[in-house]
Amino acid sequence: MQNTENTGQIVLGATPIGNLSDASPRLREIMASADLVAAEDTRNFHHLAQALGVRPTGRVMSLHEHNEQHKISEVLDAVRGGATVLVVSDAGMPAVSDPGFPLVEAALAAGLLVTAVPGPSAVLTALALSGLPTGRFTFEGFLPRKAGERRRRLESLVSEERTMVFFESPHRLAAFLTSVAEVFGGERQVAVARELTKKFEEVKRGPVAEVLDWAAAGVRGEIAVVVAGTDEVNDAQPEDHVGQVEESVAAGIRLKEAVAQVAQKQGLKKRELYEAVLAQRQNGEN
């Protein structure tokens, strides 16, 4: 993959998520030949290269969430000059819950070439091992740390029929599963995958209430949580929930905020619910 035509490119390289043997020959080749390596953590990249027996010939620079915006112009200038730039995160594919997306967005806007060396993916590995439907799924990444914000995000997914994949830290796993049980119900099927491809890989499957009991004792390692989508068809009509909105308004909540809360909880469109409230109020006056 050495650049010989003076046409620069950005290469997104998927690195192992645990087992070093998952590093592809293409990844090893581009690690050695890239003119510039933009790594989430330069120390981790050098450790990976050493473990794989690779000797990078290009310059290695840091590219992480705190400096990415400031480094984009430097990377793009290198590509314009004909350089092959390898972008790597600490594990998995860059730009997916990892640094890289702003760079990709800027490069494409500038008309520059972006390609990838595919490889390990915690999202797809957890999904495949979950035992839950894989035909349609959505990746939700990390949810907010604060309980209220996390709950609101989950409430927005109440009507989601696709299997959902989340990332979570081990020390917040029990709190996350508690929110899942409260919003989706304790019988919702989940799978918690930890330490994927590593020696102590484990996938805990079952109703969220049972898995929560297991997680409450403490869990270590990198975590991916797969949650089944709803099997309930949402046939709710806006008119059916006007009363809930009016109850919230009577309790002192502003109309638009009340509409937003009920719409999110019931899987309705805010505009349609708002119009239904206004229509019933108008009918009540006539």
Coordinates of C-alpha atoms in Angstrom, one line a residue:
M1 CA 0.0 0.0 0.0
Q2 CA 3.0 2.3 -0.3
N3 CA 2.0 5.5 -2.1
T4 CA 3.8 5.6 -5.5
E5 CA 1.7 8.0 -7.5
N6 CA 2.0 11.0 -5.3
T7 CA -1.7 10.7 -4.6
G8 CA -2.2 11.0 -0.9
Q9 CA -4.8 9.0 1.0
I10 CA -6.1 8.4 4.5
V11 CA -6.3 4.8 5.6
L12 CA -8.5 3.8 8.6
G13 CA -6.9 0.8 10.1
A14 CA -8.9 -1.6 12.3
T15 CA -6.6 -2.8 15.2
P16 CA -7.2 -5.9 17.4
I17 CA -9.8 -5.5 20.1
G18 CA -8.0 -8.1 22.3
N19 CA -6.2 -11.0 20.5
L20 CA -3.2 -9.7 18.6
S21 CA -3.5 -12.6 16.2
D22 CA -6.5 -10.8 14.7
A23 CA -4.3 -8.2 13.2
S24 CA -4.5 -8.7 9.4
P25 CA -1.5 -8.9 7.0
R26 CA -2.8 -5.7 5.4
L27 CA -2.7 -3.9 8.7
R28 CA 0.8 -5.0 9.3
E29 CA 1.8 -3.8 5.9
I30 CA 0.3 -0.4 6.2
M31 CA 1.7 0.1 9.7
A32 CA 5.2 -0.4 8.3
S33 CA 4.8 1.6 5.1
A34 CA 2.6 4.6 5.9
D35 CA 4.3 8.0 5.6
L36 CA 2.4 9.2 8.7
V37 CA 0.6 7.4 11.5
A38 CA -2.1 9.3 13.4
A39 CA -2.7 7.2 16.5
E40 CA -5.1 7.7 19.4
D41 CA -2.3 6.8 21.8
T42 CA 1.2 6.8 20.3
R43 CA 2.5 4.6 23.1
N44 CA -0.1 2.0 22.5
F45 CA 0.6 2.1 18.8
H46 CA 4.4 1.5 19.4
H47 CA 3.5 -1.4 21.8
L48 CA 1.3 -2.9 19.1
A49 CA 3.9 -2.5 16.4
Q50 CA 6.5 -4.2 18.6
A51 CA 4.2 -7.0 19.5
L52 CA 3.4 -7.6 15.8
G53 CA 7.1 -7.4 14.8
V54 CA 6.4 -4.3 12.7
R55 CA 8.9 -1.5 12.2
P56 CA 7.1 1.7 11.2
T57 CA 9.1 3.8 8.7
G58 CA 6.9 6.9 8.9
R59 CA 6.4 9.6 11.5
V60 CA 3.9 8.8 14.3
M61 CA 1.7 11.6 15.8
S62 CA -1.1 11.6 18.3
L63 CA -4.7 12.1 17.1
H64 CA -7.3 11.8 20.0
E65 CA -10.5 13.4 21.0
H66 CA -8.8 16.4 22.7
N67 CA -6.6 17.4 19.8
E68 CA -8.3 16.1 16.7
Q69 CA -9.7 19.4 15.6
H70 CA -6.3 21.1 15.9
K71 CA -4.5 18.3 14.0
I72 CA -6.9 17.9 11.0
S73 CA -5.3 20.6 8.9
E74 CA -1.8 19.0 9.4
V75 CA -3.1 15.6 8.3
L76 CA -4.9 17.0 5.3
D77 CA -1.8 18.9 4.2
A78 CA 0.2 15.7 4.4
V79 CA -2.4 13.9 2.2
R80 CA -2.4 16.8 -0.3
G81 CA 1.4 16.4 -0.4
G82 CA 1.0 12.8 -1.5
A83 CA 1.4 11.1 1.9
T84 CA -0.4 7.9 2.9
V85 CA -1.7 8.5 6.4
L86 CA -2.7 5.6 8.6
V87 CA -5.3 6.4 11.3
V88 CA -5.6 4.0 14.2
S89 CA -7.4 3.9 17.5
D90 CA -6.5 1.8 20.5
A91 CA -8.8 -1.0 19.5
G92 CA -11.2 -1.6 16.6
M93 CA -12.1 0.7 13.7
P94 CA -11.3 4.4 14.0
A95 CA -14.2 6.9 13.8
V96 CA -16.7 4.5 15.4
S97 CA -16.9 5.7 19.1
D98 CA -13.3 6.6 18.6
P99 CA -11.3 9.5 17.1
G100 CA -11.4 9.8 13.4
F101 CA -14.8 10.9 12.3
P102 CA -14.1 14.7 12.2
L103 CA -11.0 13.9 10.1
V104 CA -12.9 11.7 7.7
E105 CA -15.6 14.3 7.3
A106 CA -13.0 17.1 6.6
A107 CA -11.1 14.9 4.2
L108 CA -14.1 14.0 2.1
A109 CA -15.2 17.6 2.1
A110 CA -11.8 18.5 0.7
G111 CA -12.1 15.8 -2.0
L112 CA -9.3 13.6 -0.6
L113 CA -9.2 9.9 -0.8
V114 CA -10.3 7.9 2.3
T115 CA -10.1 4.1 2.5
A116 CA -10.0 1.4 5.2
V117 CA -8.2 -1.7 6.2
P118 CA -11.2 -3.6 7.8
G119 CA -10.8 -5.9 10.8
P120 CA -11.9 -6.6 14.3
S121 CA -15.1 -4.9 15.5
A122 CA -16.4 -5.1 19.1
V123 CA -19.9 -4.0 17.8
L124 CA -20.3 -6.9 15.3
T125 CA -18.5 -9.5 17.5
A126 CA -20.9 -8.7 20.4
L127 CA -23.9 -8.7 18.1
A128 CA -23.0 -12.1 16.6
L129 CA -22.4 -13.7 20.0
S130 CA -25.5 -12.2 21.6
G131 CA -28.0 -14.8 20.4
L132 CA -30.3 -11.9 19.6
P133 CA -31.7 -11.1 16.1
T134 CA -29.0 -9.8 13.8
G135 CA -30.9 -9.0 10.7
R136 CA -31.5 -5.4 11.7
F137 CA -29.6 -3.5 14.4
T138 CA -28.6 -0.1 15.6
F139 CA -25.4 1.0 17.3
E140 CA -26.0 3.5 20.1
G141 CA -22.5 3.8 21.5
F142 CA -22.0 5.2 25.0
L143 CA -25.0 6.7 26.7
P144 CA -24.8 9.8 29.0
R145 CA -23.3 9.2 32.4
K146 CA -26.0 11.1 34.3
A147 CA -28.9 8.9 35.2
G148 CA -31.6 11.3 34.0
E149 CA -30.0 11.9 30.7
R150 CA -29.3 8.2 30.2
R151 CA -33.0 7.4 31.0
R152 CA -34.2 10.0 28.5
R153 CA -32.1 8.4 25.8
L154 CA -33.4 5.0 26.6
E155 CA -37.0 6.3 26.6
S156 CA -36.4 7.6 23.1
L157 CA -35.7 4.0 22.1
V158 CA -38.8 2.4 23.7
S159 CA -40.4 1.8 20.3
E160 CA -37.1 0.6 18.6
E161 CA -37.7 -2.8 17.0
R162 CA -34.1 -3.4 16.0
T163 CA -31.5 -5.0 18.2
M164 CA -29.5 -2.3 19.9
V165 CA -25.7 -2.4 20.7
F166 CA -24.2 -0.1 23.4
F167 CA -20.8 0.4 24.9
E168 CA -20.4 0.8 28.6
S169 CA -17.7 1.0 31.2
P170 CA -17.5 -1.8 33.8
H171 CA -18.1 0.5 36.8
R172 CA -21.3 1.9 35.2
L173 CA -22.7 -1.3 33.9
A174 CA -25.0 -2.0 36.8
A175 CA -26.4 1.5 36.6
F176 CA -26.9 1.1 32.9
L177 CA -28.7 -2.2 33.2
T178 CA -30.9 -0.7 36.0
S179 CA -32.0 2.0 33.6
V180 CA -32.7 -0.6 30.9
A181 CA -34.8 -2.6 33.3
E182 CA -36.8 0.5 34.4
V183 CA -37.4 1.7 30.8
F184 CA -37.8 -1.5 28.8
G185 CA -38.9 -3.9 31.6
G186 CA -37.1 -6.6 33.5
E187 CA -37.9 -9.3 31.0
R188 CA -36.2 -7.6 28.0
Q189 CA -33.5 -9.9 26.7
V190 CA -29.9 -8.6 26.8
A191 CA -26.4 -9.9 26.3
V192 CA -23.4 -8.4 28.1
A193 CA -20.1 -9.2 26.3
R194 CA -16.9 -8.5 28.1
E195 CA -13.2 -9.0 27.2
L196 CA -14.1 -10.1 23.6
T197 CA -11.3 -12.2 21.9
K198 CA -9.3 -12.1 25.1
K199 CA -8.5 -15.0 27.5
F200 CA -11.4 -14.3 29.9
E201 CA -14.0 -13.6 27.2
E202 CA -17.5 -13.9 28.6
V203 CA -21.0 -13.3 27.3
K204 CA -23.8 -13.2 29.9
R205 CA -27.3 -13.6 28.3
G206 CA -30.8 -13.5 29.7
P207 CA -33.5 -11.2 30.9
V208 CA -32.0 -7.9 32.0
A209 CA -33.2 -8.3 35.6
E210 CA -31.2 -11.5 35.9
V211 CA -28.1 -10.1 34.2
L212 CA -28.3 -7.1 36.5
D213 CA -28.0 -9.4 39.5
W214 CA -24.8 -10.8 38.0
A215 CA -23.4 -7.4 37.1
A216 CA -24.1 -5.9 40.6
A217 CA -21.4 -8.1 42.0
G218 CA -18.8 -6.3 39.9
V219 CA -17.6 -6.8 36.3
R220 CA -14.2 -6.1 34.8
G221 CA -13.0 -5.5 31.3
E222 CA -14.2 -3.9 28.1
I223 CA -18.0 -4.1 27.8
A224 CA -20.5 -4.2 25.0
V225 CA -24.2 -4.6 25.8
V226 CA -26.7 -6.0 23.2
V227 CA -30.4 -5.3 23.9
A228 CA -33.3 -6.9 22.1
G229 CA -35.6 -4.6 20.3
T230 CA -39.3 -4.4 21.2
D231 CA -41.7 -6.9 19.9
E232 CA -44.7 -4.7 20.6
V233 CA -46.3 -2.9 17.7
N234 CA -46.9 0.7 18.6
D235 CA -50.3 1.6 17.4
A236 CA -50.8 4.5 19.8
Q237 CA -52.5 7.6 18.4
P238 CA -51.7 11.1 19.5
E239 CA -55.3 11.7 20.6
D240 CA -55.0 8.8 23.1
H241 CA -52.3 10.7 25.1
V242 CA -53.6 14.2 25.2
G243 CA -54.8 13.6 28.8
Q244 CA -51.3 12.7 30.0
V245 CA -50.0 16.0 28.5
E246 CA -52.8 18.0 30.2
E247 CA -52.0 16.3 33.5
S248 CA -48.4 17.3 33.2
V249 CA -49.4 20.9 32.3
A250 CA -51.7 21.0 35.4
A251 CA -48.7 19.9 37.5
G252 CA -46.8 23.0 36.3
I253 CA -44.9 21.7 33.3
R254 CA -44.8 23.9 30.2
L255 CA -46.9 22.6 27.3
K256 CA -44.1 22.0 24.9
E257 CA -42.0 20.2 27.5
A258 CA -45.0 18.1 28.5
V259 CA -45.6 17.2 24.9
A260 CA -41.9 16.3 24.4
Q261 CA -41.9 14.0 27.5
V262 CA -45.1 12.2 26.6
A263 CA -44.2 11.8 22.9
Q264 CA -40.8 10.4 23.8
K265 CA -42.2 7.9 26.3
Q266 CA -45.0 6.8 23.9
G267 CA -43.1 6.8 20.7
L268 CA -45.1 9.6 19.1
K269 CA -44.2 12.5 17.0
K270 CA -44.1 15.7 19.0
R271 CA -45.7 17.8 16.3
E272 CA -48.6 15.5 15.9
L273 CA -49.2 15.2 19.7
Y274 CA -48.9 19.0 20.1
E275 CA -51.5 19.5 17.3
A276 CA -53.8 16.9 19.0
V277 CA -53.6 18.8 22.2
L278 CA -54.5 22.1 20.5
A279 CA -57.3 20.5 18.6
Q280 CA -58.9 19.1 21.8
R281 CA -58.5 22.4 23.6
Q282 CA -60.2 24.1 20.7
N283 CA -63.1 21.6 20.6
G284 CA -63.5 22.1 24.3
E285 CA -64.0 25.8 23.8
N286 CA -66.6 25.3 21.1

